[in-house]
């Protein structure tokens, strides 16, 4: 298939592009900068320059493709309304471009805030609707395009998609620990984060493109939930730092913007995804990655 990928040069996007190429697909990718474009071209990817605000370019990329995988996000945590609006605009544009064609439309989503007190499953619908909701209600918006002749699939990624050169949440926590001189965890450290290695996540995306039915919700989850205390202890060992609890009232000041996320219980299963796709995560665990120096090397 000819697959158009937004966020093609990003952390997850780069791994997905490699997986798609290895699977025999042709890839075109959206790239904001010359450096990103150069990296994609070196892989044999056809580059379309632009960003999430370039809706005409996104529409053109979708028009030319047999399938679209939307992974880009502004991740503006200081002003989430900006990210939400851009996400909704891109999803609306792609959905309209694919309407009536039956072509696959896979989009990145997450697991935050869906279920309380139990692991999130693929059967759980997102409660987020409308432009003012997290991610601009993009998952539900995309799935609604099934009624307009699109083949939508939601890709719900773990809060940490880890591995060498990851610059996401775990890298941010490691940087905070080094700056503070202590690897902290919120409260008693029993809240948990689901996790998956980036190569496993990329393989799930390819299998989702090839196998998932319209309307499917897929979970890129290898570990259902790693306690935040274990994460902090692994960071402490990796950087030879002491480990300490951070009282709930001190979490925002100690961790900054990431404190809200680190204090959440973000747990999910992937049993249905594994059975549907024949996907079995095989990469290292989060703690194994930290022990192997993945984040020490990246820093």
Short mmCIF file of C-alpha atoms in Angstrom, two decimals:
data_model
loop_
_atom_site.label_atom_id
_atom_site.label_comp_id
_atom_site.label_asym_id
_atom_site.label_seq_id
_atom_site.Cartn_x
_atom_site.Cartn_y
_atom_site.Cartn_z
CA UNK A 1 0.00 0.00 0.00
CA UNK A 2 0.96 3.63 -0.43
CA UNK A 3 0.81 4.98 3.12
CA UNK A 4 0.87 8.64 4.10
CA UNK A 5 2.26 9.16 7.62
CA UNK A 6 2.05 12.37 9.63
CA UNK A 7 4.69 12.62 12.35
CA UNK A 8 6.84 10.38 10.16
CA UNK A 9 10.13 11.65 11.60
CA UNK A 10 8.99 11.58 15.24
CA UNK A 11 9.85 9.05 17.93
CA UNK A 12 7.05 6.61 17.18
CA UNK A 13 6.69 7.71 13.57
CA UNK A 14 10.29 6.87 12.68
CA UNK A 15 9.86 3.32 13.98
CA UNK A 16 6.52 2.96 12.19
CA UNK A 17 8.04 4.13 8.91
CA UNK A 18 10.84 1.56 9.24
CA UNK A 19 8.29 -1.16 9.98
CA UNK A 20 6.14 -0.20 6.99
CA UNK A 21 9.10 -0.15 4.62
CA UNK A 22 10.28 -3.52 5.89
CA UNK A 23 6.75 -4.80 5.27
CA UNK A 24 6.89 -3.79 1.61
CA UNK A 25 4.72 -0.68 1.79
CA UNK A 26 5.48 2.60 0.02
CA UNK A 27 5.61 5.53 2.42
CA UNK A 28 5.15 9.27 2.09
CA UNK A 29 5.70 11.38 5.17
CA UNK A 30 4.93 14.83 6.49
CA UNK A 31 8.08 16.69 7.61
CA UNK A 32 8.31 20.12 9.21
CA UNK A 33 12.04 20.76 8.79
CA UNK A 34 14.78 20.18 6.25
CA UNK A 35 16.59 17.95 8.74
CA UNK A 36 13.52 15.75 9.19
CA UNK A 37 12.95 15.65 5.45
CA UNK A 38 16.55 14.56 4.87
CA UNK A 39 16.25 11.67 7.32
CA UNK A 40 13.08 10.45 5.65
CA UNK A 41 14.49 10.78 2.14
CA UNK A 42 17.51 8.73 3.19
CA UNK A 43 15.11 5.88 4.01
CA UNK A 44 13.41 6.10 0.64
CA UNK A 45 10.37 7.98 1.90
CA UNK A 46 8.64 10.49 -0.34
CA UNK A 47 8.53 13.74 1.65
CA UNK A 48 5.76 16.28 1.84
CA UNK A 49 6.92 19.40 3.68
CA UNK A 50 4.43 20.87 6.14
CA UNK A 51 2.96 20.65 9.63
CA UNK A 52 -0.39 20.17 11.34
CA UNK A 53 -1.47 23.69 10.41
CA UNK A 54 -0.98 22.95 6.71
CA UNK A 55 -4.37 21.37 6.13
CA UNK A 56 -4.14 21.68 2.36
CA UNK A 57 -0.89 19.70 2.40
CA UNK A 58 -2.38 17.07 4.71
CA UNK A 59 -5.40 16.75 2.43
CA UNK A 60 -3.15 16.34 -0.61
CA UNK A 61 -1.11 13.67 1.15
CA UNK A 62 -4.27 11.76 2.05
CA UNK A 63 -5.68 12.11 -1.47
CA UNK A 64 -2.60 10.44 -2.96
CA UNK A 65 -2.44 7.53 -0.50
CA UNK A 66 -4.10 4.14 -0.11
CA UNK A 67 -4.04 4.63 3.68
CA UNK A 68 -3.20 7.32 6.24
CA UNK A 69 -1.49 6.88 9.61
CA UNK A 70 -1.82 10.05 11.66
CA UNK A 71 0.81 10.21 14.43
CA UNK A 72 1.70 13.90 14.59
CA UNK A 73 0.71 16.04 17.57
CA UNK A 74 1.85 19.46 18.75
CA UNK A 75 2.13 18.30 22.39
CA UNK A 76 1.82 21.87 23.65
CA UNK A 77 1.33 21.07 27.35
CA UNK A 78 1.51 24.74 28.29
CA UNK A 79 -1.40 25.55 25.99
CA UNK A 80 -3.32 22.34 25.31
CA UNK A 81 -6.07 24.18 23.46
CA UNK A 82 -3.60 24.77 20.63
CA UNK A 83 -2.76 21.06 20.40
CA UNK A 84 -6.40 20.05 20.64
CA UNK A 85 -7.49 22.40 17.85
CA UNK A 86 -4.68 21.30 15.54
CA UNK A 87 -5.43 17.63 16.20
CA UNK A 88 -9.13 18.00 15.49
CA UNK A 89 -8.47 20.01 12.34
CA UNK A 90 -6.09 17.39 10.97
CA UNK A 91 -8.45 14.50 11.74
CA UNK A 92 -11.40 16.31 10.17
CA UNK A 93 -9.33 17.04 7.07
CA UNK A 94 -8.08 13.46 6.66
CA UNK A 95 -11.52 11.99 7.27
CA UNK A 96 -13.09 14.22 4.65
CA UNK A 97 -10.34 13.39 2.16
CA UNK A 98 -10.91 9.65 2.62
CA UNK A 99 -14.72 9.76 2.73
CA UNK A 100 -16.42 7.27 0.45
CA UNK A 101 -13.20 5.45 -0.40
CA UNK A 102 -13.09 2.68 2.20
CA UNK A 103 -9.42 3.49 2.78
CA UNK A 104 -7.81 2.89 6.20
CA UNK A 105 -7.30 5.83 8.56
CA UNK A 106 -5.26 4.99 11.65
CA UNK A 107 -4.72 7.68 14.26
CA UNK A 108 -2.72 7.96 17.47
CA UNK A 109 -4.62 8.20 20.72
CA UNK A 110 -3.90 7.50 24.39
CA UNK A 111 -5.28 5.83 27.50
CA UNK A 112 -5.39 8.72 29.97
CA UNK A 113 -8.56 9.38 31.91
CA UNK A 114 -10.74 6.65 30.40
CA UNK A 115 -11.11 4.13 33.24
CA UNK A 116 -10.79 4.57 36.98
CA UNK A 117 -9.83 1.78 39.37
CA UNK A 118 -9.34 -0.85 36.67
CA UNK A 119 -7.32 -1.41 33.51
CA UNK A 120 -8.65 0.18 30.34
CA UNK A 121 -9.69 -2.34 27.68
CA UNK A 122 -10.25 -2.04 23.96
CA UNK A 123 -13.99 -2.29 24.60
CA UNK A 124 -13.96 1.02 26.50
CA UNK A 125 -15.12 3.89 24.33
CA UNK A 126 -13.45 7.25 24.72
CA UNK A 127 -15.53 9.69 26.80
CA UNK A 128 -14.05 12.64 24.94
CA UNK A 129 -16.22 14.43 22.40
CA UNK A 130 -16.00 17.87 20.89
CA UNK A 131 -13.24 20.39 20.21
CA UNK A 132 -12.73 21.41 23.84
CA UNK A 133 -12.01 17.89 25.10
CA UNK A 134 -8.54 16.28 25.33
CA UNK A 135 -7.00 15.74 21.89
CA UNK A 136 -9.99 17.64 20.55
CA UNK A 137 -12.11 14.50 20.78
CA UNK A 138 -10.13 13.20 17.81
CA UNK A 139 -10.60 9.49 18.45
CA UNK A 140 -14.38 9.67 18.42
CA UNK A 141 -14.33 12.09 15.51
CA UNK A 142 -12.24 9.67 13.45
CA UNK A 143 -14.37 6.65 14.34
CA UNK A 144 -17.50 8.54 13.27
CA UNK A 145 -16.10 8.62 9.73
CA UNK A 146 -16.88 4.90 9.46
CA UNK A 147 -20.41 6.05 8.60
CA UNK A 148 -18.95 8.06 5.72
CA UNK A 149 -17.12 5.25 3.99
CA UNK A 150 -13.79 5.45 5.84
CA UNK A 151 -11.97 2.55 7.57
CA UNK A 152 -10.91 4.19 10.87
CA UNK A 153 -8.74 2.48 13.51
CA UNK A 154 -7.68 4.01 16.83
CA UNK A 155 -4.12 3.43 18.02
CA UNK A 156 -4.01 3.89 21.79
CA UNK A 157 -0.39 4.15 22.89
CA UNK A 158 0.92 3.54 26.40
CA UNK A 159 1.99 6.69 28.27
CA UNK A 160 5.57 5.51 27.83
CA UNK A 161 6.71 4.14 24.47
CA UNK A 162 10.29 3.54 25.50
CA UNK A 163 13.65 2.75 23.92
CA UNK A 164 17.03 4.18 22.96
CA UNK A 165 16.82 7.85 21.91
CA UNK A 166 13.33 8.28 23.40
CA UNK A 167 12.84 11.95 24.24
CA UNK A 168 9.39 11.56 25.80
CA UNK A 169 8.05 11.19 29.33
CA UNK A 170 10.74 8.86 30.72
CA UNK A 171 13.50 11.04 29.30
CA UNK A 172 11.84 14.05 30.96
CA UNK A 173 11.63 12.24 34.31
CA UNK A 174 15.29 11.25 34.05
CA UNK A 175 16.26 14.86 33.31
CA UNK A 176 14.29 16.10 36.33
CA UNK A 177 15.94 13.49 38.55
CA UNK A 178 19.41 14.58 37.44
CA UNK A 179 18.55 18.23 37.92
CA UNK A 180 17.07 17.70 41.41
CA UNK A 181 19.68 15.17 42.48
CA UNK A 182 16.98 12.71 43.49
CA UNK A 183 14.70 10.35 41.57
CA UNK A 184 11.24 11.04 42.92
CA UNK A 185 7.89 9.28 42.71
CA UNK A 186 4.47 10.73 43.56
CA UNK A 187 2.90 9.83 46.91
CA UNK A 188 3.37 6.19 47.81
CA UNK A 189 4.40 5.30 44.26
CA UNK A 190 1.69 2.70 43.75
CA UNK A 191 0.02 4.38 40.79
CA UNK A 192 1.08 2.73 37.54
CA UNK A 193 1.97 3.46 33.95
CA UNK A 194 1.38 1.09 31.04
CA UNK A 195 4.46 0.68 28.86
CA UNK A 196 5.57 -0.71 25.50
CA UNK A 197 8.86 -0.82 23.61
CA UNK A 198 8.89 1.34 20.49
CA UNK A 199 9.60 -1.60 18.14
CA UNK A 200 6.60 -3.49 19.50
CA UNK A 201 4.41 -0.41 19.11
CA UNK A 202 5.53 0.04 15.50
CA UNK A 203 4.83 -3.59 14.67
CA UNK A 204 1.35 -3.27 16.17
CA UNK A 205 0.67 -0.26 13.94
CA UNK A 206 1.66 -2.17 10.79
CA UNK A 207 -0.46 -5.16 11.77
CA UNK A 208 -3.33 -2.82 12.54
CA UNK A 209 -3.05 -1.35 9.05
CA UNK A 210 -3.08 -4.79 7.49
CA UNK A 211 -5.58 -6.61 9.70
CA UNK A 212 -7.75 -4.44 11.94
CA UNK A 213 -11.44 -4.01 11.06
CA UNK A 214 -13.03 -0.60 10.77
CA UNK A 215 -13.82 0.91 14.17
CA UNK A 216 -11.20 -1.11 16.03
CA UNK A 217 -9.48 0.30 19.09
CA UNK A 218 -5.96 -1.12 19.42
CA UNK A 219 -3.80 -0.96 22.54
CA UNK A 220 -0.03 -0.63 22.16
CA UNK A 221 0.55 -2.04 25.64
CA UNK A 222 3.15 -4.63 26.64
CA UNK A 223 3.19 -4.02 30.41
CA UNK A 224 -0.22 -3.38 31.93
CA UNK A 225 1.16 -1.08 34.61
CA UNK A 226 4.60 -0.37 36.05
CA UNK A 227 4.40 1.25 39.53
CA UNK A 228 5.84 4.75 39.50
CA UNK A 229 8.04 3.84 42.46
CA UNK A 230 9.65 1.10 40.33
CA UNK A 231 10.16 3.61 37.53
CA UNK A 232 11.82 6.06 39.94
CA UNK A 233 14.00 3.30 41.41
CA UNK A 234 15.13 2.24 37.93
CA UNK A 235 15.99 5.85 37.07
CA UNK A 236 17.87 6.14 40.36
CA UNK A 237 19.95 3.05 39.56
CA UNK A 238 20.62 4.25 36.02
CA UNK A 239 22.00 7.60 37.22
CA UNK A 240 23.27 6.59 40.68
CA UNK A 241 20.77 8.86 42.43
CA UNK A 242 18.84 8.46 45.68
CA UNK A 243 15.13 7.68 45.43
CA UNK A 244 12.45 9.45 47.45
CA UNK A 245 8.71 9.93 47.71
CA UNK A 246 7.33 13.32 46.72
CA UNK A 247 4.24 14.32 48.76
CA UNK A 248 1.13 14.92 46.67
CA UNK A 249 1.11 18.66 47.42
CA UNK A 250 4.73 18.95 46.22
CA UNK A 251 4.31 16.99 42.97
CA UNK A 252 3.58 20.04 40.72
CA UNK A 253 6.54 21.98 42.06
CA UNK A 254 8.95 19.04 41.92
CA UNK A 255 8.03 17.60 38.53
CA UNK A 256 6.60 20.63 36.72
CA UNK A 257 4.30 19.98 33.76
CA UNK A 258 4.86 16.23 33.79
CA UNK A 259 3.75 15.92 37.44
CA UNK A 260 0.07 15.74 36.49
CA UNK A 261 0.73 12.75 34.24
CA UNK A 262 3.17 11.01 36.60
CA UNK A 263 0.57 11.09 39.38
CA UNK A 264 -2.08 9.39 37.23
CA UNK A 265 -2.90 5.69 37.30
CA UNK A 266 -2.64 4.85 33.59
CA UNK A 267 -3.24 1.11 33.31
CA UNK A 268 -4.46 -0.80 30.26
CA UNK A 269 -4.59 -4.29 28.82
CA UNK A 270 -3.92 -5.40 25.25
CA UNK A 271 -5.39 -8.90 25.33
CA UNK A 272 -7.94 -8.18 22.61
CA UNK A 273 -5.35 -6.45 20.42
CA UNK A 274 -2.94 -9.35 20.70
CA UNK A 275 -5.64 -11.87 19.82
CA UNK A 276 -6.99 -9.79 16.92
CA UNK A 277 -3.65 -9.08 15.28
CA UNK A 278 -1.56 -12.06 16.34
CA UNK A 279 0.73 -9.52 17.99
CA UNK A 280 2.99 -10.53 20.87
CA UNK A 281 5.24 -7.85 22.41
CA UNK A 282 8.82 -9.09 22.44
CA UNK A 283 10.94 -6.04 23.28
CA UNK A 284 12.60 -5.24 26.60
CA UNK A 285 10.55 -3.96 29.52
CA UNK A 286 10.80 -0.37 30.69
CA UNK A 287 12.97 -1.30 33.68
CA UNK A 288 15.19 -3.44 31.44
CA UNK A 289 15.62 -0.51 29.04
CA UNK A 290 16.63 1.79 31.89
CA UNK A 291 19.05 -0.83 33.26
CA UNK A 292 20.60 -1.30 29.81
CA UNK A 293 21.44 2.40 29.60
CA UNK A 294 18.87 3.43 27.00
CA UNK A 295 18.24 6.73 28.75
CA UNK A 296 21.77 7.21 30.05
CA UNK A 297 23.04 6.95 26.48
CA UNK A 298 20.33 9.27 25.20
CA UNK A 299 21.30 11.96 27.70
#
